[in-house]
Short mmCIF file of C-alpha atoms in Angstrom, two decimals:
data_model
loop_
_atom_site.label_atom_id
_atom_site.label_comp_id
_atom_site.label_asym_id
_atom_site.label_seq_id
_atom_site.Cartn_x
_atom_site.Cartn_y
_atom_site.Cartn_z
CA MET A 433 166.08 129.65 99.27
CA GLN A 434 168.30 128.44 102.10
CA VAL A 435 166.44 130.85 104.46
CA PHE A 436 162.99 129.68 103.14
CA LEU A 437 163.75 126.34 103.50
CA HIS A 438 165.21 126.59 107.02
CA GLN A 439 161.94 128.54 107.92
CA PHE A 440 159.50 126.06 106.83
CA PHE A 441 161.02 122.67 105.98
CA ASP A 442 163.77 122.03 108.49
CA VAL A 443 163.61 118.46 108.53
CA GLY A 444 166.14 118.09 111.64
CA PHE A 445 163.66 120.53 113.23
CA MET A 446 160.58 118.39 112.46
CA VAL A 447 162.04 115.24 113.76
CA GLU A 448 163.13 116.90 116.99
CA HIS A 449 159.41 118.05 117.39
CA PHE A 450 157.63 115.27 115.81
CA ASP A 451 156.40 113.70 119.16
CA GLU A 452 154.90 116.94 120.34
CA VAL A 453 153.27 117.69 117.10
CA LEU A 454 151.67 114.20 116.99
CA GLU A 455 150.46 114.25 120.46
CA GLY A 456 148.59 117.53 119.31
CA PHE A 457 147.19 116.00 116.20
CA TRP A 458 146.19 112.93 118.24
CA LEU A 459 143.94 115.42 120.32
CA THR A 460 142.84 117.02 116.74
CA ILE A 461 141.63 113.36 115.93
CA GLN A 462 139.81 112.80 119.08
CA ILE A 463 138.03 116.22 118.90
CA TRP A 464 137.32 115.36 115.24
CA ILE A 465 135.84 112.26 115.95
CA VAL A 466 133.65 113.08 118.95
CA GLY A 467 132.57 116.13 117.08
CA ALA A 468 131.70 114.07 113.89
CA VAL A 469 129.73 111.63 115.81
CA LEU A 470 127.85 114.02 117.82
CA ALA A 471 127.14 116.40 114.72
CA LEU A 472 126.02 113.39 112.53
CA ALA A 473 123.39 112.27 115.30
CA TRP A 474 122.48 115.86 116.00
CA GLY A 475 121.86 116.77 112.27
CA LEU A 476 119.90 113.69 111.68
CA ILE A 477 117.51 114.53 114.65
CA LEU A 478 117.22 118.04 113.17
CA ALA A 479 116.43 116.73 109.61
CA LEU A 480 113.67 114.71 111.08
CA LEU A 481 112.25 117.36 112.91
CA ARG A 482 112.39 119.63 110.08
CA GLN A 483 110.36 116.76 108.21
CA LEU A 484 107.73 116.12 110.79
CA PRO A 485 104.08 116.22 109.01
CA GLY A 486 101.11 117.95 110.15
CA LYS A 487 100.01 121.39 111.31
CA GLY A 488 100.16 120.61 114.97
CA VAL A 489 104.11 120.66 114.95
CA LEU A 490 104.42 123.91 112.80
CA PRO A 491 106.24 125.47 115.69
CA VAL A 492 108.69 122.67 115.92
CA ARG A 493 109.39 122.91 112.10
CA PHE A 494 109.90 126.84 112.56
CA VAL A 495 112.51 126.73 115.22
CA THR A 496 114.06 123.93 113.57
CA ILE A 497 114.69 125.89 110.23
CA ALA A 498 115.48 129.10 112.54
CA TYR A 499 118.13 126.94 114.30
CA ILE A 500 119.63 125.70 110.98
CA ASP A 501 119.61 129.16 109.62
CA VAL A 502 121.13 130.89 112.65
CA PHE A 503 123.97 128.56 113.19
CA ARG A 504 124.92 128.23 109.50
CA ALA A 505 125.37 132.07 109.50
CA ILE A 506 127.35 132.52 112.87
CA PRO A 507 130.95 132.28 112.60
CA LEU A 508 132.41 128.91 114.23
CA LEU A 509 135.33 130.92 115.86
CA LEU A 510 133.01 133.32 117.22
CA LEU A 511 130.91 130.48 118.78
CA ILE A 512 133.66 128.60 120.05
CA VAL A 513 134.87 132.01 122.09
CA LEU A 514 131.37 132.64 123.16
CA ILE A 515 130.54 129.28 124.67
CA ALA A 516 134.01 128.96 126.29
CA THR A 517 133.97 132.28 127.97
CA GLY A 518 130.49 132.17 128.54
CA ILE A 519 129.47 128.89 130.09
CA PRO A 520 132.04 128.84 133.05
CA SER A 521 130.37 132.22 134.37
CA LEU A 522 127.03 130.47 134.44
CA THR A 523 127.23 130.02 138.23
CA PHE A 524 123.58 128.44 138.52
CA LEU A 525 124.89 125.36 136.44
CA PRO A 526 126.72 122.71 138.45
CA LYS A 527 130.38 122.82 138.34
CA ALA A 528 130.77 119.30 135.96
CA ILE A 529 128.91 121.23 133.44
CA ARG A 530 130.40 124.65 133.66
CA ILE A 531 133.92 123.13 133.51
CA PRO A 532 133.55 120.04 132.26
CA GLU A 533 136.41 117.63 132.34
CA TRP A 534 134.80 114.33 131.19
CA LEU A 535 136.96 111.30 130.05
CA GLY A 536 140.11 113.20 131.30
CA LYS A 537 139.71 115.76 128.60
CA PRO A 538 140.44 119.42 129.51
CA ASP A 539 137.21 121.83 129.31
CA PRO A 540 138.29 123.68 126.22
CA PHE A 541 138.00 120.07 124.41
CA TRP A 542 134.42 120.08 125.43
CA TYR A 543 133.49 123.69 124.71
CA GLY A 544 135.06 123.14 121.19
CA THR A 545 133.16 119.94 120.61
CA LEU A 546 129.89 121.59 121.68
CA ALA A 547 130.40 124.49 119.29
CA LEU A 548 131.45 122.21 116.47
CA THR A 549 128.36 119.96 117.23
CA ILE A 550 126.00 122.96 117.11
CA THR A 551 127.56 124.32 114.04
CA TYR A 552 128.10 121.26 111.91
CA GLY A 553 124.82 119.88 113.18
CA ALA A 554 123.24 122.48 111.19
CA TYR A 555 125.34 121.77 108.13
CA MET A 556 124.71 118.02 108.56
CA ALA A 557 120.92 118.64 108.73
CA GLU A 558 120.98 120.34 105.38
CA VAL A 559 122.81 117.12 104.02
CA TYR A 560 120.41 114.77 105.64
CA ARG A 561 117.54 117.14 103.97
CA ALA A 562 119.00 116.96 100.45
CA GLY A 563 119.01 113.01 100.58
CA ILE A 564 115.55 112.75 102.48
CA GLU A 565 114.09 114.90 99.64
CA ALA A 566 116.02 112.74 96.85
CA VAL A 567 113.75 109.91 97.99
CA PRO A 568 110.83 109.69 95.55
CA ARG A 569 107.76 110.74 96.78
CA GLY A 570 106.19 107.46 95.71
CA GLN A 571 108.26 105.57 98.57
CA ILE A 572 106.58 107.43 101.24
CA GLU A 573 102.98 106.81 99.61
CA ALA A 574 103.62 103.30 99.28
CA ALA A 575 104.84 102.87 103.03
CA ARG A 576 101.89 104.89 104.17
CA SER A 577 99.55 103.17 101.92
CA LEU A 578 100.69 100.10 103.66
CA GLY A 579 99.40 101.33 107.11
CA MET A 580 103.12 102.60 108.08
CA SER A 581 103.40 105.76 110.56
CA HIS A 582 105.66 108.73 109.66
CA ARG A 583 107.86 107.47 112.13
CA GLN A 584 108.11 103.78 110.68
CA THR A 585 108.09 105.21 107.22
CA MET A 586 110.85 107.54 108.21
CA ARG A 587 113.01 104.87 109.82
CA HIS A 588 112.65 101.89 107.72
CA VAL A 589 112.02 103.37 104.09
CA VAL A 590 113.11 106.88 103.80
CA VAL A 591 116.31 107.48 106.30
CA PRO A 592 117.79 104.10 105.07
CA GLN A 593 117.63 105.28 101.50
CA ALA A 594 118.59 108.77 102.16
CA VAL A 595 122.18 107.93 103.80
CA THR A 596 123.12 105.88 100.52
CA LYS A 597 122.41 109.21 98.51
CA ILE A 598 124.51 111.53 100.35
CA PRO A 599 128.12 109.91 101.22
CA ALA A 600 129.90 112.69 99.15
CA PRO A 601 128.56 115.63 100.64
CA MET A 602 128.73 113.82 103.95
CA LEU A 603 132.40 113.24 103.57
CA ASN A 604 133.05 117.07 102.42
CA GLU A 605 131.44 118.04 105.84
CA LEU A 606 133.50 115.71 107.65
CA ILE A 607 136.84 116.97 105.84
CA SER A 608 135.63 120.57 106.78
CA LEU A 609 134.95 119.83 110.30
CA MET A 610 138.37 118.21 110.90
CA LYS A 611 140.08 121.57 109.53
CA ASP A 612 137.82 123.72 111.68
CA THR A 613 139.01 121.66 114.83
CA THR A 614 142.17 124.30 114.55
CA LEU A 615 139.84 127.09 115.64
CA VAL A 616 139.62 125.40 119.23
CA SER A 617 143.12 126.35 119.50
CA VAL A 618 141.84 130.06 120.26
CA VAL A 619 140.60 128.57 123.65
CA ALA A 620 143.95 127.10 124.21
CA LEU A 621 143.21 123.45 123.45
CA ASN A 622 146.50 121.91 122.81
CA GLU A 623 145.67 120.43 119.49
CA THR A 624 147.97 120.40 116.49
CA LEU A 625 147.87 124.15 115.58
CA GLN A 626 148.16 125.09 119.25
CA VAL A 627 151.22 123.07 119.80
CA ALA A 628 152.73 124.00 116.70
CA SER A 629 152.40 127.57 116.96
CA ASP A 630 153.72 127.29 120.57
CA ILE A 631 156.84 125.55 119.38
CA GLN A 632 157.15 128.49 116.44
CA SER A 633 156.98 131.43 119.14
CA HIS A 634 159.72 129.86 121.25
CA SER A 635 162.38 129.07 118.14
CA TYR A 636 160.96 131.48 115.66
CA ASN A 637 160.99 128.31 113.27
CA SER A 638 157.59 127.40 111.30
CA SER A 639 158.66 123.91 110.37
CA ALA A 640 156.60 122.64 113.41
CA LEU A 641 153.38 124.32 111.73
CA THR A 642 154.28 122.65 108.31
CA LEU A 643 154.68 119.45 110.14
CA GLY A 644 151.05 119.64 111.42
CA ALA A 645 149.80 120.87 107.81
CA LEU A 646 151.42 117.55 106.76
CA MET A 647 149.76 115.48 109.18
CA PHE A 648 146.50 117.03 108.18
CA LEU A 649 147.20 116.04 104.44
CA ILE A 650 147.90 112.62 105.23
CA VAL A 651 144.57 112.21 106.69
CA ILE A 652 142.39 114.41 104.63
CA LEU A 653 143.73 113.73 100.98
CA PRO A 654 142.42 110.11 100.75
CA MET A 655 139.13 111.22 102.13
CA ALA A 656 139.15 114.07 99.22
CA ARG A 657 140.01 111.44 96.63
CA LEU A 658 137.42 109.23 97.91
CA THR A 659 134.76 112.08 97.77
CA ASP A 660 135.56 112.66 94.00
CA LYS A 661 135.42 108.85 93.20
CA LEU A 662 131.85 108.69 95.05
CA ILE A 663 130.84 111.93 92.78
CA ALA A 664 132.12 110.43 89.48
CA ARG A 665 130.43 106.91 90.19
CA ASN A 666 127.03 109.05 91.18
CA GLN A 667 127.52 111.04 87.69
CA GLN A 668 127.65 107.85 85.86
CA LYS A 669 124.56 106.63 87.43
CA ILE A 670 122.81 109.93 86.67
CA THR A 671 123.82 109.55 83.02
CA ARG A 672 122.46 106.12 82.86
CA GLY A 673 119.33 107.06 84.55
CA ALA A 674 119.25 105.23 87.57
CA HIS A 675 118.73 106.25 90.99
CA ILE A 676 120.45 109.53 92.05
CA GLU A 677 122.72 110.48 94.74
CA VAL A 678 122.82 114.01 96.07
CA ALA A 679 126.42 115.05 95.10
CA MET B 1248 81.46 97.91 101.31
CA LEU B 1249 82.46 101.31 99.93
CA GLN B 1250 80.36 104.05 99.38
CA LEU B 1251 81.24 107.35 98.14
CA LYS B 1252 78.96 110.62 98.41
CA GLY B 1253 79.54 113.78 96.78
CA VAL B 1254 83.27 113.62 97.01
CA ARG B 1255 85.28 116.60 96.06
CA LYS B 1256 88.97 117.69 95.88
CA ARG B 1257 90.81 120.40 94.67
CA PHE B 1258 94.45 121.21 94.30
CA GLY B 1259 94.60 124.98 94.60
CA GLU B 1260 92.64 126.41 91.98
CA LEU B 1261 91.99 123.51 90.23
CA GLU B 1262 88.84 121.29 91.29
CA VAL B 1263 90.09 117.64 90.35
CA LEU B 1264 86.84 115.97 91.77
CA ARG B 1265 83.71 117.86 91.41
CA GLY B 1266 81.10 115.65 93.26
CA VAL B 1267 81.46 111.91 92.76
CA ASP B 1268 79.16 109.22 93.87
CA LEU B 1269 80.08 105.67 93.74
CA ASP B 1270 78.80 102.39 95.26
CA VAL B 1271 80.87 99.40 95.62
CA ALA B 1272 79.74 95.79 96.77
CA ARG B 1273 81.70 93.27 98.46
CA GLY B 1274 83.84 91.18 95.93
CA GLU B 1275 82.91 93.73 93.11
CA VAL B 1276 85.53 94.77 90.56
CA VAL B 1277 84.98 98.37 89.64
CA CYS B 1278 87.15 99.42 86.52
CA ILE B 1279 87.57 103.44 86.15
CA LEU B 1280 88.34 104.53 82.84
CA GLY B 1281 88.90 108.28 81.41
CA PRO B 1282 91.32 110.64 80.05
CA SER B 1283 94.34 111.87 81.99
CA GLY B 1284 93.61 114.49 84.10
CA SER B 1285 89.86 113.21 84.52
CA GLY B 1286 90.43 112.73 88.40
CA LYS B 1287 90.71 108.67 88.29
CA SER B 1288 93.84 108.59 90.37
CA THR B 1289 92.81 111.28 92.83
CA LEU B 1290 89.49 109.33 93.27
CA LEU B 1291 91.64 106.21 94.31
CA ARG B 1292 93.80 108.55 96.72
CA CYS B 1293 91.10 109.76 98.31
CA VAL B 1294 89.77 106.13 99.24
CA ASN B 1295 92.65 105.45 101.08
CA LEU B 1296 93.20 108.89 102.39
CA LEU B 1297 96.36 109.56 100.65
CA GLU B 1298 94.67 112.77 99.60
CA PRO B 1299 91.68 113.37 102.12
CA PRO B 1300 88.76 114.76 100.33
CA GLU B 1301 87.64 118.17 101.14
CA GLN B 1302 83.77 117.67 100.94
CA GLY B 1303 81.63 114.59 100.65
CA GLU B 1304 81.52 111.17 102.64
CA ILE B 1305 83.35 107.94 102.31
CA PHE B 1306 81.89 105.11 103.94
CA LEU B 1307 84.00 102.07 104.35
CA GLU B 1308 82.15 99.03 105.66
CA GLY B 1309 79.90 101.49 107.24
CA GLN B 1310 82.27 104.03 108.86
CA ASP B 1311 82.59 107.36 107.46
CA ILE B 1312 86.38 107.50 107.03
CA CYS B 1313 86.17 111.41 106.43
CA LYS B 1314 85.03 112.31 109.79
CA GLY B 1315 86.54 112.17 113.22
CA PRO B 1316 89.30 113.62 114.94
CA GLY B 1317 92.40 114.22 112.74
CA SER B 1318 90.39 113.56 109.62
CA GLY B 1319 91.30 115.67 106.69
CA THR B 1320 94.88 116.32 108.06
CA GLY B 1321 96.32 113.53 106.54
CA GLU B 1322 97.89 112.66 109.83
CA SER B 1323 97.44 109.87 112.34
CA SER B 1324 93.96 109.49 113.54
CA TRP B 1325 91.65 106.21 114.04
CA ASN B 1326 90.29 106.59 110.49
CA LEU B 1327 93.82 106.53 108.99
CA ASP B 1328 94.47 103.12 110.76
CA PHE B 1329 91.12 102.14 109.95
CA VAL B 1330 91.51 102.69 106.13
CA ARG B 1331 94.98 101.73 105.56
CA GLN B 1332 94.34 98.29 107.29
CA ARG B 1333 91.47 97.56 104.88
CA VAL B 1334 92.53 99.25 101.76
CA GLY B 1335 95.64 98.06 99.87
CA MET B 1336 96.94 99.89 97.17
CA VAL B 1337 99.28 99.34 93.92
CA PHE B 1338 100.84 102.22 92.05
CA GLN B 1339 101.73 103.04 88.36
CA GLN B 1340 105.59 102.88 89.12
CA PHE B 1341 105.44 99.98 91.60
CA ASN B 1342 107.07 101.82 94.41
CA LEU B 1343 109.12 98.82 95.69
CA PHE B 1344 111.58 99.50 98.44
CA PRO B 1345 114.78 99.16 96.58
CA HIS B 1346 117.11 98.54 99.71
CA LYS B 1347 115.05 95.70 100.50
CA THR B 1348 114.74 92.42 99.07
CA VAL B 1349 111.57 90.91 97.29
CA LEU B 1350 110.51 89.03 100.54
CA GLU B 1351 111.60 91.81 102.97
CA ASN B 1352 109.34 94.21 100.61
CA VAL B 1353 106.57 92.05 101.47
CA THR B 1354 107.08 91.41 105.21
CA MET B 1355 108.03 94.67 106.12
CA ALA B 1356 104.50 96.05 106.99
CA PRO B 1357 103.24 92.91 108.55
CA GLU B 1358 105.96 92.83 111.01
CA LYS B 1359 105.83 96.48 111.78
CA VAL B 1360 102.30 97.47 111.57
CA LEU B 1361 100.37 94.15 112.31
CA GLY B 1362 103.09 93.30 114.81
CA ASN B 1363 103.46 89.73 113.05
CA SER B 1364 106.69 87.73 114.23
CA LYS B 1365 109.40 87.40 111.80
CA GLN B 1366 108.54 83.76 111.17
CA ALA B 1367 104.85 84.34 110.58
CA ALA B 1368 105.56 87.23 108.29
CA LYS B 1369 108.25 85.13 106.20
CA GLU B 1370 105.63 82.20 105.81
CA LYS B 1371 102.93 84.45 104.83
CA GLY B 1372 105.25 86.47 102.42
CA THR B 1373 106.80 83.45 101.03
CA ALA B 1374 103.20 82.05 100.31
CA LEU B 1375 101.85 85.24 98.73
CA LEU B 1376 105.04 85.37 96.40
CA GLU B 1377 104.22 81.94 95.42
CA ARG B 1378 100.86 82.59 94.69
CA VAL B 1379 102.21 85.56 92.09
CA GLY B 1380 104.54 83.01 90.59
CA LEU B 1381 107.68 84.65 92.25
CA ALA B 1382 108.96 81.92 94.64
CA ASP B 1383 112.21 81.93 92.87
CA LYS B 1384 112.94 85.52 93.54
CA LEU B 1385 112.55 85.89 97.39
CA GLY B 1386 116.18 86.91 98.14
CA GLN B 1387 116.69 89.23 95.02
CA TYR B 1388 116.62 93.04 95.09
CA PRO B 1389 113.94 94.85 93.23
CA GLU B 1390 116.13 96.31 90.53
CA ARG B 1391 117.14 92.86 89.15
CA LEU B 1392 113.32 92.25 88.50
CA SER B 1393 111.45 92.85 85.38
CA GLY B 1394 108.68 95.74 85.47
CA GLY B 1395 106.08 93.04 85.56
CA GLN B 1396 107.81 90.97 88.20
CA GLN B 1397 108.23 94.00 90.14
CA GLN B 1398 104.42 94.81 89.78
CA ARG B 1399 103.32 91.40 91.11
CA VAL B 1400 105.74 91.94 94.20
CA ALA B 1401 103.96 94.66 94.64
CA ILE B 1402 100.60 93.15 94.58
CA ALA B 1403 101.72 90.69 96.95
CA ARG B 1404 103.27 93.41 99.41
CA ALA B 1405 99.63 94.80 99.20
CA LEU B 1406 98.21 91.56 99.85
CA ALA B 1407 100.25 90.82 103.06
CA MET B 1408 98.26 93.33 104.96
CA GLU B 1409 94.94 91.14 104.13
CA PRO B 1410 93.24 94.34 102.73
CA HIS B 1411 89.27 93.88 102.17
CA VAL B 1412 89.67 96.35 99.22
CA MET B 1413 92.48 96.62 96.69
CA LEU B 1414 93.30 99.83 94.68
CA PHE B 1415 95.10 99.66 91.30
CA ASP B 1416 96.41 102.79 89.97
CA GLU B 1417 97.23 102.24 86.20
CA VAL B 1418 99.30 99.31 87.41
CA THR B 1419 100.01 98.21 83.91
CA SER B 1420 100.89 101.52 82.29
CA ALA B 1421 104.45 101.50 82.89
CA LEU B 1422 105.14 98.33 81.47
CA ASP B 1423 106.53 96.77 78.14
CA PRO B 1424 103.58 95.61 76.25
CA GLU B 1425 104.95 92.02 76.84
CA LEU B 1426 104.68 92.12 80.46
CA VAL B 1427 101.29 93.53 80.97
CA LYS B 1428 99.29 90.08 80.80
CA GLU B 1429 101.51 88.51 83.67
CA VAL B 1430 99.79 91.33 85.76
CA LEU B 1431 96.55 91.22 84.31
CA ASP B 1432 96.57 87.28 85.00
CA THR B 1433 97.46 88.16 88.68
CA MET B 1434 94.81 90.58 88.93
CA ARG B 1435 92.12 88.48 87.27
CA GLU B 1436 92.96 85.81 89.97
CA LEU B 1437 92.53 88.03 92.51
CA ALA B 1438 89.12 88.97 91.17
CA GLN B 1439 87.92 85.37 90.73
CA GLU B 1440 89.10 84.63 94.76
CA GLY B 1441 86.20 87.40 95.21
CA MET B 1442 88.70 90.58 96.39
CA THR B 1443 86.92 93.78 96.00
CA MET B 1444 88.60 95.95 93.77
CA LEU B 1445 88.82 99.40 92.29
CA VAL B 1446 91.03 99.46 89.10
CA VAL B 1447 92.04 102.52 87.25
CA THR B 1448 93.18 101.35 83.75
CA HIS B 1449 93.39 101.87 80.20
CA GLU B 1450 93.06 98.02 79.38
CA ILE B 1451 89.46 98.01 77.98
CA GLY B 1452 89.68 94.19 77.34
CA PHE B 1453 90.53 93.56 81.02
CA ALA B 1454 87.76 95.78 81.99
CA LYS B 1455 85.40 94.30 79.90
CA GLU B 1456 86.14 90.68 81.08
CA VAL B 1457 87.00 91.42 84.48
CA GLY B 1458 84.84 94.07 85.44
CA ASP B 1459 81.42 93.79 87.32
CA GLN B 1460 80.88 97.76 86.77
CA VAL B 1461 82.61 100.24 84.53
CA VAL B 1462 82.79 103.76 85.55
CA PHE B 1463 83.84 106.47 82.73
CA MET B 1464 85.19 109.60 84.45
CA ASP B 1465 85.98 113.02 82.55
CA GLY B 1466 86.29 116.38 84.34
CA GLY B 1467 86.27 115.55 87.78
CA VAL B 1468 82.71 113.79 87.60
CA ILE B 1469 81.48 110.15 86.42
CA VAL B 1470 80.22 110.81 83.18
CA GLU B 1471 78.75 107.19 82.68
CA GLN B 1472 78.57 103.86 84.45
CA GLY B 1473 77.27 100.43 84.33
CA LYS B 1474 77.55 97.01 83.05
CA PRO B 1475 80.96 96.73 81.00
CA ALA B 1476 79.16 95.60 77.99
CA ALA B 1477 76.87 98.46 78.24
CA VAL B 1478 79.39 101.23 78.65
CA LEU B 1479 82.04 99.82 76.41
CA ASP B 1480 80.24 98.38 73.58
CA SER B 1481 77.07 100.85 73.64
CA PRO B 1482 78.02 104.03 75.32
CA ARG B 1483 75.47 106.66 75.69
CA GLU B 1484 77.16 109.93 76.49
CA ALA B 1485 79.14 111.67 73.84
CA ARG B 1486 82.12 111.92 75.76
CA THR B 1487 82.45 108.15 76.32
CA GLN B 1488 82.09 107.48 72.61
CA LYS B 1489 84.94 109.78 71.81
CA PHE B 1490 87.20 108.68 74.38
CA LEU B 1491 86.57 104.74 73.42
CA GLY B 1492 86.85 105.74 69.96
CA LEU B 1493 90.46 107.24 70.50
CA VAL B 1494 91.52 104.47 72.78
CA LEU B 1495 90.29 101.58 70.35
CA GLU B 1496 91.73 103.28 67.29
CA ARG B 1497 95.40 102.69 68.53
#
């Protein structure tokens, strides 16, 4: 027991390395926020492209659906490695894009953000789609009969209602996204996992990793509780027969 | 004003409209009756191209709205703008925008589609909502309103686009009985003001009183049409007699 506690829960060791791990966690939060904002925007664009009406844009719809299917199927870890090892070798690209160091962040940060955006954009697109499809058909007909274009209908009628129907699944994706930022450690970004496992490999003590896990818990547990609450509230609405959220 | 010639529409195997001809004069109120599945609603939806017909012609103010680039695809083309700015529609389920207030429901299309200023749209919307007796509900959200009030908002919303023709698709069918009258009264006033109206309804009394013409549809065709008194009191066709018998028996 003593050995177990020393290996995983050495409080003195945690205190000693707290600042280093926290610095890594701060980078985790940053890549999470940048990735989340980009994935939310990209996902909405994908979802809207997928909903375009008419025969003329059939190819656009097809490509969008193919994109969403493909990137939901490719492992994120593989994609991160693919991007981080491949893009620097594309010599025809300007250096600022091959090896991006925007906003003072190292290039692995941006490779990771790109991979997260690509993959989570596809996930988010599916969440938006569920929300858009949950808006009653009559809403679209009413807007169209008032002379609004497809674009105006989406912007002023469908999307504002769709986003109120999907906070729970959206939060779930954001939680997954946060956890998946640890995968970017594979390309040597000094986020939580990378920092903590460096400490472990020097000291053979795993407590820094435990500390990293605790930091994740502190942020994610409230989000998970909130998700449950939203789902429960929605369930009540459904049993009352009011408008339905996608949970 | 509005002429339909040989309008046909099918959904897959099912032919819902099998050649409909109809003439509607300016200021006329045409009430369309018939059993469910007879094609009444589809006919209305053809007129504002929510369901573009496959065959036949629809003339609105002399223009054939089924012709021209993009026609039949249900997407943007000159005729879609032409039609939707001249034809207003009110639905059975109201279809108010739940995330907008009553006033915003009415001002949205004038602002976004007609390009009216916020101020102008607001004045027009307020006036219209006063006219349908809802001046005290401007800032409310639709879910706080009764069905009858919601339907009157829907009428005001359609009128805000200053349509030349109004389509009513069973607008009282989803209402509690005691709320039907307030909606019918609003429609009656509209008719008296000279609005051209196509009304799909089961309200025989309304058809008799307000209608200039009554059309009875069954199986995707017009079975009988004429003056309300003629069609409703002494129908010639057996199908009309049977339907009216069933409705009036209630």
